[in-house]
Amino acid sequence: MREGTLKEFYFELYGKQGNAEQKYQELREIIETAKQSRKKELKQNDVKGNDWYLSEKTVGMMLYLDNFSGDLAEFEKKINYIAELGITYVHFMPLLKTRDKNNDGGYAVVDYLKIHEKFGDMEQFEKIISKLHKKGIHTCIDFVLNHTAKEHEWALKAKKGEKEFQDMYMMYDTDYIPNEFEKTMPEVFPLVAPKNFTYYDEMKKWILTSFYEFQWDLNYKNPEVFNKIAEIMCKLANIGIDIFRLDAIPFMWKEIGTNCRNLPQVHMLVKMLHIILGEVAPSAIMKGEAIVEPKEIVKYFGDEENRECEVLYNASFMVLLWNSLATKDVRLMQRSLNINYQTPKNSVWVNYARCHDDIGWGLEENIIRELGMDPFLHKQFLINFYEGKYKDSFAIGELYEFDEKTMDARNSGTLASLCGLEKALKEKNQYAVELAVKRILLLHGMIIAYTGIPMIYSGDEIGTLNNWEYKQDSEKKQDSRWLHRGKFDWDKAALRKQYGTIEGYLFQNVKKMIATRKESTLFSSDTTVQCFDTWNQSVFGFKNGNGLMVLANFSEFQQAICCESVKGLTEKKELTDLLQGKTINLSENIILGPYEFLWLQ
Ligand code: GLC
């Protein structure tokens, strides 16, 4: 039955092309070969299926190898650090062979089947994956499938004029078609890489480059491209990759007259990849990176009959957390998270507070209006707040992709600096340091307790500050995302066991939250979640389907909530906070200290 579905999708996309049958047969062979060559050790694991990601024990961390350990050999020595925190899934940021120097943080791949030599080689990586498996840790890598670097073998052959390879990209002799596309195609990097097409004089061709000029978009209208990418995915699955982070998937299919994002054909491509991965590596899952409107994001879970990604980034939650911190008002978060999107069974969010990218303010404008605010002005407030422009803003960050014409921008900065730690330390303001630490823990308390898989951005667990050094690097200085992509400071990490240090306090508390989550089935990632009104606009409340209730104060002032607002949510008279151990009597009003949060059972 699965095979029929794959074939159906394939023919729906490529059936009109004369070579569809032949290409489909080639794809079948790719799948069969991959199945045959899968190692015994991995096959043993496959028998257990891929529902491991639903467990409360799954807790992720994303890291750049160069920043974290330098290379794979050193990484091996650091596995204990990750395990000490309780991490069970490591997302290695791009580590495949990229173009030299300027490569968009590794998202310009030259060879999908080689590890960048600065990190080591495939054999070493395979050993590490197997070692991680033995420790119960899953491995995730980025699969940058929308584009290759312009130095990829296919691109080089295209450059030489080989038609077969030119057809793998979107290349045009004149600017007629590019101009037609540009009419409706928004720019991804309007400031640092404006426009979507680049003209190459040496080839006399216009090429689609939605991201940077050196990232050439693949042409998925050509079945050969799909086959090649599917083959690469199978080979990577066979080295033991458990989670494929499908990079920038909304962009994979382009049509003139559309915004070239989230088109129905993209969903067919993702469904086909899902079927193929399911056949070759039944224990592996797909994580989609689709940072688009919430109603479009959820579509990447697929439907009951045909799944797409098992997990997706919960970009809305991330943005709403930062919105709530700046405004001390959780109403937008509460109402936005309660919008009920239909998703197939076992769809799981990855909840994160920071990642390697900017914070883009994709908020529900209708709800902002309902709350009596102006969406434009509200966004302006957030942008300026996290740049640290206001005197009473605790954050220090930078703008990303600021557009002078529209005043639009996104924000960059590390979690700790955006939470106020950098400013407080600079001003030698001990009370502000304490508040910043509370904010950092509050955000972790939310992503670790909320329904889904928590994902920690390496370094946040020890309060890493902004990396201003990037401004000295000519290749990085134009892209403020490097502000939060600094080196992991092992000297600071060494303080994690030292009482009285910020690093120690943060690390031990995050560790405790992770351990608490892992010990209790209250936190399984696939349970339902409902946010409720606490009748206090600074206090966020949610309850999950397993009976966990969370209350969180998003302001620096003490807040009280009336017991009536939670009474109807449980039959119990008292609830216990799983982290502090204290008992909350539900016949009295509940008092929360500055940024205090409770995980109640
Ligand atoms: C994803 C990555 C981002 C990169 C882009 C292009 O969005 O997260 O860092 O710039 O893809 O590959």
PDB file of C-alpha atoms in Angstrom, residues 95-99 108-117 122 148-149 151-154 232 236:
ATOM      1  CA  LEU A  95      28.658  19.473   9.673  1.00  0.00           C
ATOM      2  CA  LEU A  96      28.655  18.137   6.129  1.00  0.00           C
ATOM      3  CA  LYS A  97      31.193  19.465   3.656  1.00  0.00           C
ATOM      4  CA  THR A  98      30.349  23.078   2.886  1.00  0.00           C
ATOM      5  CA  ARG A  99      31.962  25.654   0.655  1.00  0.00           C
ATOM      6  CA  ALA A 108      25.741  25.783   1.622  1.00  0.00           C
ATOM      7  CA  VAL A 109      26.662  22.147   1.129  1.00  0.00           C
ATOM      8  CA  VAL A 110      29.280  20.998  -1.351  1.00  0.00           C
ATOM      9  CA  ASP A 111      29.127  17.296  -0.574  1.00  0.00           C
ATOM     10  CA  TYR A 112      26.238  15.682   1.301  1.00  0.00           C
ATOM     11  CA  LEU A 113      28.134  12.494   1.944  1.00  0.00           C
ATOM     12  CA  LYS A 114      31.285  13.968   3.402  1.00  0.00           C
ATOM     13  CA  ILE A 115      31.883  15.431   6.814  1.00  0.00           C
ATOM     14  CA  HIS A 116      33.706  18.736   6.597  1.00  0.00           C
ATOM     15  CA  GLU A 117      37.390  17.869   6.971  1.00  0.00           C
ATOM     16  CA  MET A 122      32.300   9.994   8.024  1.00  0.00           C
ATOM     17  CA  THR A 148      23.322  23.296  -2.792  1.00  0.00           C
ATOM     18  CA  ALA A 149      26.402  25.472  -2.685  1.00  0.00           C
ATOM     19  CA  GLU A 151      30.558  24.698  -5.676  1.00  0.00           C
ATOM     20  CA  HIS A 152      28.662  21.399  -5.399  1.00  0.00           C
ATOM     21  CA  GLU A 153      29.695  18.906  -8.088  1.00  0.00           C
ATOM     22  CA  TRP A 154      26.302  19.286  -9.809  1.00  0.00           C
ATOM     23  CA  ILE A 232      21.459  10.893  -0.248  1.00  0.00           C
ATOM     24  CA  LEU A 236      22.725   9.258   5.564  1.00  0.00           C
TER      25      LEU A 236
END
